Each structure stands twice: as structure tokens, then as C-alpha cells.
Coordinates of C-alpha atoms and ligand atoms in Angstrom, one line a residue:
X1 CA 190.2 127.1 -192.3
X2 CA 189.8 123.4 -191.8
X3 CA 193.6 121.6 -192.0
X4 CA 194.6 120.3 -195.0
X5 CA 195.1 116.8 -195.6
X6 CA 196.2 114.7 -198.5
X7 CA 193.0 112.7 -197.3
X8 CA 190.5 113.0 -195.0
X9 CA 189.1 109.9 -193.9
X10 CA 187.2 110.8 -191.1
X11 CA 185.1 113.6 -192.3
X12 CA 184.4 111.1 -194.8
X13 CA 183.2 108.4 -192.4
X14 CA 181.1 111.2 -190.1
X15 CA 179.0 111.7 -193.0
X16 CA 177.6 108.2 -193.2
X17 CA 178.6 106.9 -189.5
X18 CA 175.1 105.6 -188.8
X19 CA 175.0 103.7 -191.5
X20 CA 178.4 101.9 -190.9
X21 CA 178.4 101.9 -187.5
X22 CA 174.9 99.7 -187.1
X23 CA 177.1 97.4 -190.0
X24 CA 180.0 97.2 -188.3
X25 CA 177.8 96.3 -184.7
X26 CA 176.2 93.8 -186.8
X27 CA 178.9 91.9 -188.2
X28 CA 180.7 91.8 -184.1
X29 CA 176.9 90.6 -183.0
X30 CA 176.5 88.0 -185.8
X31 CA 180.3 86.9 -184.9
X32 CA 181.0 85.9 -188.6
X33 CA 184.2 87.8 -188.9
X34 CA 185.7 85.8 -191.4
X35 CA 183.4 84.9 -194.4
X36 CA 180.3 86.7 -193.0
X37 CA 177.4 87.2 -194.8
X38 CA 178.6 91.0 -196.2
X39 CA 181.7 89.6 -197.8
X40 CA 179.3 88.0 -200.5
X41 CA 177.1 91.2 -200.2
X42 CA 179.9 93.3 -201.8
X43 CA 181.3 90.8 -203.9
X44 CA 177.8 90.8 -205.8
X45 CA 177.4 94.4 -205.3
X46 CA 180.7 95.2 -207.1
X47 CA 180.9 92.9 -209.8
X48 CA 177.4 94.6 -210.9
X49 CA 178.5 98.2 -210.3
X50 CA 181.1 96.9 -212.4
X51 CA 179.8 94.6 -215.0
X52 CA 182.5 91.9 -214.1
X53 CA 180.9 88.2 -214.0
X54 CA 183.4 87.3 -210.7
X55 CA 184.8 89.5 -208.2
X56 CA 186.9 87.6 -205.7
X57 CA 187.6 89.7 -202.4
X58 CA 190.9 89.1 -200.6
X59 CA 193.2 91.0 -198.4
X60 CA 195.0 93.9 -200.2
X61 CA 195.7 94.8 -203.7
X62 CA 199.0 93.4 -203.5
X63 CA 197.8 90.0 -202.4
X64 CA 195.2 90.6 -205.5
X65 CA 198.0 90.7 -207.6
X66 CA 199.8 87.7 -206.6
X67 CA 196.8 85.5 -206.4
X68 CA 196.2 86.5 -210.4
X69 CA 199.7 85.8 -211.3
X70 CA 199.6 82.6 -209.2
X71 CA 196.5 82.1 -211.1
X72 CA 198.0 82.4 -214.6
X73 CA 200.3 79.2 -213.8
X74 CA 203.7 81.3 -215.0
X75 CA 207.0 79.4 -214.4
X76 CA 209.6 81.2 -213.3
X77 CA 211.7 82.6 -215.6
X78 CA 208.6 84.0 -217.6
X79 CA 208.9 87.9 -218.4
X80 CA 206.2 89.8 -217.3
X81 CA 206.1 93.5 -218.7
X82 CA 204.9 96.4 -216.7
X83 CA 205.2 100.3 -215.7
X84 CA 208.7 101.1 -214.1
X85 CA 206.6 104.0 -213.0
X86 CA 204.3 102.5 -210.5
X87 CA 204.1 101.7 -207.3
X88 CA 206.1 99.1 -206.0
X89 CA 203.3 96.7 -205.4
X90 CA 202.8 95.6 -209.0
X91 CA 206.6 94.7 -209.5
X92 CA 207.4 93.2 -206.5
X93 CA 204.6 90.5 -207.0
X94 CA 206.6 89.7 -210.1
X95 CA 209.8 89.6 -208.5
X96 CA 208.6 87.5 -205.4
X97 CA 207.1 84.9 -207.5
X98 CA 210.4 84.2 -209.4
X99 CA 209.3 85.7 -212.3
X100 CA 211.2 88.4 -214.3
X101 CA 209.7 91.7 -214.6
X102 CA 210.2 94.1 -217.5
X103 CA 209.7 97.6 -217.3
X104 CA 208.5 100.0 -219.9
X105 CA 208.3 103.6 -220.1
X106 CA 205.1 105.6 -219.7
X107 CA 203.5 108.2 -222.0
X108 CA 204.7 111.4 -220.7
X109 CA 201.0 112.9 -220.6
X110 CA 198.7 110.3 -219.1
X111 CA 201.2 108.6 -216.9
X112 CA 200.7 105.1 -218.0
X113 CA 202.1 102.5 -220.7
X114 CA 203.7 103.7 -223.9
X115 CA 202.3 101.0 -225.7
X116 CA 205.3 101.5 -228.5
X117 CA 207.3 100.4 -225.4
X118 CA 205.4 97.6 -224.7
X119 CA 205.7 96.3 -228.2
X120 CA 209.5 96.7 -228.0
X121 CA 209.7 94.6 -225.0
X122 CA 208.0 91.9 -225.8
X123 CA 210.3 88.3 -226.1
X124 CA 209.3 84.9 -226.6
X125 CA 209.5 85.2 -222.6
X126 CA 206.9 86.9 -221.9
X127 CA 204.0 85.7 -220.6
X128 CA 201.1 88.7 -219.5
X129 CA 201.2 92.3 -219.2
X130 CA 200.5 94.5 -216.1
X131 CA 198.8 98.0 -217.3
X132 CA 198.3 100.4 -214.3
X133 CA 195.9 102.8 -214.7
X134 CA 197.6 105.6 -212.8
X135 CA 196.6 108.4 -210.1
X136 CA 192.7 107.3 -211.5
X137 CA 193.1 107.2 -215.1
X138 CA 193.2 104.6 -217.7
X139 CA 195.8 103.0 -219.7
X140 CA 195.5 102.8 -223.6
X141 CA 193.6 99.2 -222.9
X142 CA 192.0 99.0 -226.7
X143 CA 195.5 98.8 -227.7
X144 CA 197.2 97.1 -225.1
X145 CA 194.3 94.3 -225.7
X146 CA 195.3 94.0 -229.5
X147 CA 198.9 93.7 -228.4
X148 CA 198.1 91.0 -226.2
X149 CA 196.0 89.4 -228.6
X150 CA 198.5 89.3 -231.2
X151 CA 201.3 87.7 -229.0
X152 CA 199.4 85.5 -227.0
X153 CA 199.7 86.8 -223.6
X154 CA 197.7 87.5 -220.6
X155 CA 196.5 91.1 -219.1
X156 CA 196.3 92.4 -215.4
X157 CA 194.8 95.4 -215.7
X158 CA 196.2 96.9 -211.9
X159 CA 193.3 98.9 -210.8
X160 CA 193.9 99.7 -207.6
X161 CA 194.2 103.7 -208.4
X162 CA 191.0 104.0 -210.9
X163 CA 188.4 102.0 -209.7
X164 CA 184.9 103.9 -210.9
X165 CA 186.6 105.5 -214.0
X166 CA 185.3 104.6 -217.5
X167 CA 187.3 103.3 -220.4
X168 CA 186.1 104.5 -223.9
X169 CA 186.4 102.1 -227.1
X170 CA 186.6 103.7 -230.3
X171 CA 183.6 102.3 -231.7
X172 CA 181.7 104.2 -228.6
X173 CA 181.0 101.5 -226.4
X174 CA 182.4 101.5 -222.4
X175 CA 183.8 99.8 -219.8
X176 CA 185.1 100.0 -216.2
X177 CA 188.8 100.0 -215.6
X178 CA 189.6 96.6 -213.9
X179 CA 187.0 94.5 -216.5
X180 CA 189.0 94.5 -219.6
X181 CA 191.8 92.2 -219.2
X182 CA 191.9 88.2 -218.3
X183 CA 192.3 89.2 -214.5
X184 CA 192.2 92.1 -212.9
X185 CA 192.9 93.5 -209.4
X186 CA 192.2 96.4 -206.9
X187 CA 192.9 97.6 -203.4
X188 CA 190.8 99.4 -200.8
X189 CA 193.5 100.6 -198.8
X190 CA 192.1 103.2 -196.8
X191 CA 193.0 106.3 -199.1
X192 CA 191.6 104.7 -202.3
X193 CA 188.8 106.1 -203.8
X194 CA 187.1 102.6 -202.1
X195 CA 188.3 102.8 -199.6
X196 CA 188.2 100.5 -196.6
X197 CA 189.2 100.9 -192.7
X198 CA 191.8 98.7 -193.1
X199 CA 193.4 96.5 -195.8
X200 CA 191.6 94.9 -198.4
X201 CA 192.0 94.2 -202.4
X202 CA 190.0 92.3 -205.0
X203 CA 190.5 90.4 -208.3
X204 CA 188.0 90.0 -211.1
X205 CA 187.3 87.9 -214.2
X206 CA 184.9 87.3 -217.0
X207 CA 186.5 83.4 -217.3
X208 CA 184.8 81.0 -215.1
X209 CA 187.7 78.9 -215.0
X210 CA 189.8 81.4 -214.0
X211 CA 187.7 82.6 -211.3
X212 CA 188.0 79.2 -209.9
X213 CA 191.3 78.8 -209.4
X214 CA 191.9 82.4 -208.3
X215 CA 189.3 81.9 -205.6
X216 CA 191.2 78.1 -204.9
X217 CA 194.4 80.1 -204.5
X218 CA 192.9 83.0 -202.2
X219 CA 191.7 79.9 -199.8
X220 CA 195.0 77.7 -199.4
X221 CA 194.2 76.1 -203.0
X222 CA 191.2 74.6 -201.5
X223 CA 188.9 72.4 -203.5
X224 CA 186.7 71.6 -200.9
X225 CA 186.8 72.3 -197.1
X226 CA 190.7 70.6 -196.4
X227 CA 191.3 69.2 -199.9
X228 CA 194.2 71.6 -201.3
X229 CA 194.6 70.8 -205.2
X230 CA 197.2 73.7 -205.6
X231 CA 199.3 75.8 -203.6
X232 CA 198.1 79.1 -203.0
X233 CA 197.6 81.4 -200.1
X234 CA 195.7 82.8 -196.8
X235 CA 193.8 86.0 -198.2
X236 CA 190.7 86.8 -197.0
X237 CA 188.7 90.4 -197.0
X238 CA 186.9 90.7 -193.2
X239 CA 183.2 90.8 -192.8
X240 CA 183.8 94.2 -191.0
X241 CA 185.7 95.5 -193.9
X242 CA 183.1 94.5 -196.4
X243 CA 180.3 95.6 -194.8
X244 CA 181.8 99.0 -194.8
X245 CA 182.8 98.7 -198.4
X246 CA 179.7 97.5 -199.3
X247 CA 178.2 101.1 -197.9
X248 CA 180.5 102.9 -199.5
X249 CA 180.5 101.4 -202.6
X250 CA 176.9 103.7 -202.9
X251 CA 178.7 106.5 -202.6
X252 CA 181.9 106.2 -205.0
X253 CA 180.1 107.6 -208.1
X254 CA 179.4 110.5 -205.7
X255 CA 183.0 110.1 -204.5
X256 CA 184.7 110.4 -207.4
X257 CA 182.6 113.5 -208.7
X258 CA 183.9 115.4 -205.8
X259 CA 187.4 114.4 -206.8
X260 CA 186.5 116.1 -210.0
X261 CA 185.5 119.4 -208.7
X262 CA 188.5 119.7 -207.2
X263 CA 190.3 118.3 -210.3
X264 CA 188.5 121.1 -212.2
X265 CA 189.2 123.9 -209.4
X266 CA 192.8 123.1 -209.6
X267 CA 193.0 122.9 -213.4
X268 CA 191.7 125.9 -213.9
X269 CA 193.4 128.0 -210.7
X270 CA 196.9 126.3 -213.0
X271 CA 195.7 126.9 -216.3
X272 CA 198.0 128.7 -218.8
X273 CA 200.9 128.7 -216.2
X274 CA 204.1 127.9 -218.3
X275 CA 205.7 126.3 -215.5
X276 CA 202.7 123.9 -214.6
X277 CA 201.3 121.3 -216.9
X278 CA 197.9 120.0 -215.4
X279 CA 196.8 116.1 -215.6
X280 CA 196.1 115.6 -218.8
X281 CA 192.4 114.7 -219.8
X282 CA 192.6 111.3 -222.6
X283 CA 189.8 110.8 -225.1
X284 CA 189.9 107.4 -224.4
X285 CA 188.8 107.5 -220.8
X286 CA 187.7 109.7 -217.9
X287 CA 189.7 110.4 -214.8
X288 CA 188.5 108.9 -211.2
X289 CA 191.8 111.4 -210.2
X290 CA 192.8 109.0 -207.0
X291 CA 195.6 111.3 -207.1
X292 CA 196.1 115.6 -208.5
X293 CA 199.4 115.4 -209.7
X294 CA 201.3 118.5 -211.8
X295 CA 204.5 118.3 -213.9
X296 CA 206.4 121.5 -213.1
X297 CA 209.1 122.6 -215.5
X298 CA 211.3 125.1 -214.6
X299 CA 210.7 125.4 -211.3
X300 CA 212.3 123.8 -208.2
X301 CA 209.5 120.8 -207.3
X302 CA 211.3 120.4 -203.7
X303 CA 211.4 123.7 -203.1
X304 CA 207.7 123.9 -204.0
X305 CA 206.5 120.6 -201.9
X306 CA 208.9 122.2 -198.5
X307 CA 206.9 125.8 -199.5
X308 CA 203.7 123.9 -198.8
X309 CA 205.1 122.0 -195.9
X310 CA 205.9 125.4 -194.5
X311 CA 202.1 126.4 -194.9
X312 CA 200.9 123.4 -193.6
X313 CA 200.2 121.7 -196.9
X314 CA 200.8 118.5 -197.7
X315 CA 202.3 116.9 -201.0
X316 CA 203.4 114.0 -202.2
X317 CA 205.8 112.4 -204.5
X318 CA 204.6 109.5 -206.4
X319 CA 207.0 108.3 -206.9
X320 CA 210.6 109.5 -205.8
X321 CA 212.3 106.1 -207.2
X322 CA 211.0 104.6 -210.0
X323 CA 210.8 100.6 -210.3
X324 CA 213.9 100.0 -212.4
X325 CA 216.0 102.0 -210.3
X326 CA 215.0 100.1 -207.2
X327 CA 217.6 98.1 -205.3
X328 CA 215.4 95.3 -205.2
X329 CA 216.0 95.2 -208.8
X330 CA 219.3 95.3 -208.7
X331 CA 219.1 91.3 -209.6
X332 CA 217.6 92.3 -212.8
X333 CA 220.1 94.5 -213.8
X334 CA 216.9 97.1 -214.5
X335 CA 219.0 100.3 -213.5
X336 CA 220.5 99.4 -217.2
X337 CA 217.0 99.6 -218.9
X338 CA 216.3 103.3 -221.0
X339 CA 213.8 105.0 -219.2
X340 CA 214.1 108.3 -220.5
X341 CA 210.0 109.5 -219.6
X342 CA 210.2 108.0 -216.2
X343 CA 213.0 109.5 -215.1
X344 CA 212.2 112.9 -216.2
X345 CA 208.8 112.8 -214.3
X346 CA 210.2 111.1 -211.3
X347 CA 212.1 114.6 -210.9
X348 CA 209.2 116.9 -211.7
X349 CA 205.9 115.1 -210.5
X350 CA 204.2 116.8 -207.6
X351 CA 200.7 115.3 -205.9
X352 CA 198.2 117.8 -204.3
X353 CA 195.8 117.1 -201.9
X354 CA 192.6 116.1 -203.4
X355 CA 189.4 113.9 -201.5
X356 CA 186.0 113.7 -200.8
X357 CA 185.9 116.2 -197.8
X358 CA 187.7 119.6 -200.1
X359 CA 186.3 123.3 -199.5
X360 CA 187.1 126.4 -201.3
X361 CA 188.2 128.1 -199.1
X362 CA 191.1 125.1 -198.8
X363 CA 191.7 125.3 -202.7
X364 CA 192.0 128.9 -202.9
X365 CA 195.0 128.4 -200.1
X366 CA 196.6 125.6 -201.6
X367 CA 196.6 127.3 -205.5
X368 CA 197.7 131.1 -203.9
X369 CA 200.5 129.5 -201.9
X370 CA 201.7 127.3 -204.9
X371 CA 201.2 130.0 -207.5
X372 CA 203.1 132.4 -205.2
X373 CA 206.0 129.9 -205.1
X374 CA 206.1 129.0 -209.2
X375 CA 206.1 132.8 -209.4
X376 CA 208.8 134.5 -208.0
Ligands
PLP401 C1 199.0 100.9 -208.3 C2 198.9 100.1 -207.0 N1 199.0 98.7 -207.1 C3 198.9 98.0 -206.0 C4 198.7 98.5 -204.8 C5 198.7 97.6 -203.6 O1 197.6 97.7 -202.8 P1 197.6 97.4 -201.2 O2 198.3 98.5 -200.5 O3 196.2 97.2 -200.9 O4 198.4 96.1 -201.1 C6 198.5 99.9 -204.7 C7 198.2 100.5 -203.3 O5 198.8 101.4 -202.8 C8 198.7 100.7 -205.8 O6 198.6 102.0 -205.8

């Protein structure tokens, strides 16, 4: 059997290594490593496989979030409400740009905003809303939207974990995750379903204004070439990195459907176990399942991930410490904040390995051993 991974990166890239090796020759030939040709390339390639009018590429999804906060002209002070059950990357932003952050709970099936939460936490403080769309699926956005709407505030959908999966209005009609709100942001760290061989992020918008000044900020607030209107930052995707992405960008519908086999293989190897509750499946959207992850109740979920560790299979926590219970947050006083549906995952959330490169013969393994150990 082939070692199991929580990703597998390489067999990924053998599979189209021609292809992104002649890109990556290009772009060291052509010398336009900053700004190149493909950065463009992908940033027109995306914002159509998305439907998104602007897609601006910058460093890494944390940078992406920064740069649309930055973007939203918030004072510091302003409250802006998001998951405590996330990781860190969305909060910090927050944090680090003096705002305040507010954590909600999340719904205890899908993983993301409670929006009854979200309604509760709302002050004449707050000034946007941060929805992540968690492990690859979507957050309730239809009614996050109307929330906004009615209050007045702004929405960064966080992407980073879902980009591919579709988001299902009521009336019918759909969307892709990370085009619904005023800004919206993703990352292509490596282990994302676009995923990059390095860092990288993106942010996208509908509003033309908007798109101006996020793409000011991204380039030191920069007008034209040395003329800085505002302050903003240094955040730039590669040429390398984007002409990679832009190959593999063909592939992530592909990508994200062998995701789902292995979704399905696990659901069903889980299915009707009374300890094991499988990712649930909401009407409102499909799953791009970035991440596997199982509520076990009953059983000991560190016994369970050392078990695997033991058999040489890896699992993951995300995430051991929830945002409001993070000493960085102390300043907040966020420990104080009721999180009852957080907390109870934190201790019983458990990530399987799931990518592109996944045999049977790997699945079988993985659902025997951790069957055996819910079991006995
Ligand atoms: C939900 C979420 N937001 C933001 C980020 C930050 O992205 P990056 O690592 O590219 O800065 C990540 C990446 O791990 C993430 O999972």
C-alpha cells in the first residue's frame, strides 16, 4: 500500500508535470517574476470559472483578508463578527488591524455560522461579517446576506476552505462560494483544493470601486506608478505561482470530484455507526470537502487520532483551540463569550485524510483501523 498522507502534493503535481514544468521554465526564461504575464492569465481565468467581475491576486489568504478589511475603511474600534471556530487567520486580521472581533457560535451540523448567533451579536459597533465556509462547505449566505442587508454591514465571505463548491438560493438559482458578499477572499496554500507551490491568496468583488481600492492597497496604495493615495501593503502573487495555478485551475472541478469519492467511500464505510456522525450534506449547498472531518461521541477522539498514528495514519484536529479561547484574545476578554457548540466540537472533531491522489485499497485501511478502534 502506498503511505497515507493527509495530502499528497506530489502525486498530484506528477500527473500534470509537463504541463507545469514548460510554465514554470517559461516564466524563469521570460524573467517576469513579479507581475508576469500569467498573473493576469489567472486572474481572468478565475474570476470567469467563478462568475466574479474582479479577482485581485495577492500573497496568501491571510493577506486577502487584511487587504478587504483595509479596503472597507473600518476605524478601529469597529466590531467585526465572525466564527470562533475557524482558523486563526480570519480573527487575527481583525485583531491586527485594531479592530474588535466578535465571535459567534457555529451550527453544530455544518460547521459554520449559527446565524441566530449572528443576529444576537450584532451592536451599533459592528461594521461587516466574516462567514467561513468550513472544511469546503458553505455557510447559510441567503441568510447571512439578509442579515447584513438589514443592518447595514459589509460581508467577507472567507473562502479559503471551499473554493469550487456551489451555493444554492432558494428560488433555484447558484453561485460560487467567495462571490456572494461585498469582498471576498481565498488562499492557495499548498494543501487547498487550489492549491499553489507556495503561498498565495486572492480577493474578489462585483463593485468596481471596491476593486480599486483593494487592488491600491495590495500595491502600497498606489495610484499610479509612485503616487500612494492610501496606506496599504506589499502583496503580490508570483508569476511562477500563477502560472501553476492557472494549470490547475482546469483541473479543480476534477479535483474536487475526487474529494467526493472519497467523501462518499468514507460516509458510507461510517454510516449507521452510533458513535460517528459523518459531515453533514446542507440543502443549500454542495461540499468541495477541503477537509473529512467526523464528530465522534462516545468514544475517546485522542485515543482514536494516536490509534491511527500507530498505523501510520495521519489525522488532524481542526481545530484543538477555538478563537475565543485563544490567548491572543485574551485583550478581548473572548474566553468570557458562551460558546457552548464550539467547544463541544473542539473536543470531538477528528479530520481524515482526504485528496486528489486516494486508492481503495488506502480507504479500506483507514475505515478498518478506525472502525476497529470506535468498536471495542
Ligand atoms: C479559513 C481560512 N482562512 C484563511 C486562511 C489563510 O490562508 P493563508 O495560509 O494562505 O494565509 C486559511 C488557510 O489556512 C484558512 O483555512
Amino acid at each position: 500500500m502506498r503511505p497515507i498522507q493527509m495530502v499528497d502534493t506530489r502525486t498530484q503535481y506528477h500527473k500534470i508535470k509537463p504541463e507545469v514544468d514548460k510554465a514554470v521554465i517559461e516564466v524563469m526564461e521570460s524573467t517576469a517574476f513579479i507581475n508576469g504575464k500569467p498573473v493576469q492569465e489567472f486572474a481572468t481565468n478565475l474570476s470567469s470559472y467563478l462568475g466574479v467581475k474582479h479577482t485581485i491576486p495577492c500573497a496568501n489568504g491571510t493577506d486577502a483578508l487584511q487587504i478587504a478589511m483595509m479596503a472597507l475603511g473600518l476605524k478601529p474600534g469597529d466590531e467585526v463578527i465572525t466564527p470562533s471556530f475557524t482558523y486563526i487567520a480570519t480573527t487575527e486580521v481583525i485583531a491586527l488591524l485594531k479592530l474588535t472581533p466578535v465571535f459567534v457560535d457555529v451550527d453544530a451540523r455544518t460547521f459554520c455560522m449559527d446565524v441566530s448567533s449572528l443576529e444576537k451579536a450584532i451592536t451599533s459597533k459592528t461594521k461587516a461579517i466574516v462567514p467561513v465556509h468550513l472544511y469546503g462547505q458553505a455557510s447559510p449566505m441567503e441568510e447571512i446576506m439578509a442579515i447584513a442587508k438589514k443592518h447595514n454591514l459589509y460581508v467577507i465571505e472567507d473562502n479559503a476552505q471551499a473554493i469550487g463548491c456551489d451555493y444554492f438560493y432558494a428560488d433555484g438559482t447558484k453561485k460560487k462560494t467567495g462571490t456572494i458578499g461585498h469582498i471576498n477572499t481565498t488562499s492557495f496554500y499548498p494543501s487547498k483544493n487550489l492549491g499553489a507551490f507556495g503561498d498565495g491568496g486572492a480577493v474578489f468583488t462585483d463593485d468596481d470601486e471596491l476593486a480599486l481600492k483593494l487592488k491600491m492597497i495590495a500595491n502600497h496604495g498606489q495610484s499610479k506608478q509612485y503616487y500612494h493615495d492610501v496606506v496599504g501593503c506589499n502583496s503580490r502573487l508570483d508569476s511562477i505561482q500563477a502560472a501553476i495555478l492557472n494549470i490547475k485551475l482546469n483541473h479543480l472541478d476534477e479535483y474536487i470530484s475526487a474529494r467526493r469519492k472519497v467523501a462518499d467511500f468514507y460516509d458510507k464505510a461510517f454510516s449507521g455507526n452510533p458513535k460517528i456522525t459523518t459531515p453533514f450534506r446542507a440543502a443549500y449547498s454542495n461540499h468541495a470537502f477541503h477537509q473529512y472531518t467526523l464528530i465522534l461521541d462516545g468514544a475517546d477522539r485522542n485515543g482514536l487520532k494516536q490509534f491511527l498514528a500507530d498505523n501510520k495514519i495521519p489525522a488532524m484536529l481542526y481545530y484543538p483551540v477555538p478563537g475565543h479561547r485563544q490567548k491572543m484574545f485574551e485583550q478581548f476578554n473572548a474566553a468570557s463569550q458562551v460558546m457552548p457548540v464550539t467547544d463541544w466540537l473542539t473536543e470531538r472533531v477528528i479530520s481524515l485524510p482526504i485528496h486528489t491522489e486516494m486508492d481503495e485499497e488506502q480507504l479500506r485501511f483507514i475505515t478498518t483501523r478506525v472502525l476497529e478502534f470506535i468498536n471495542k
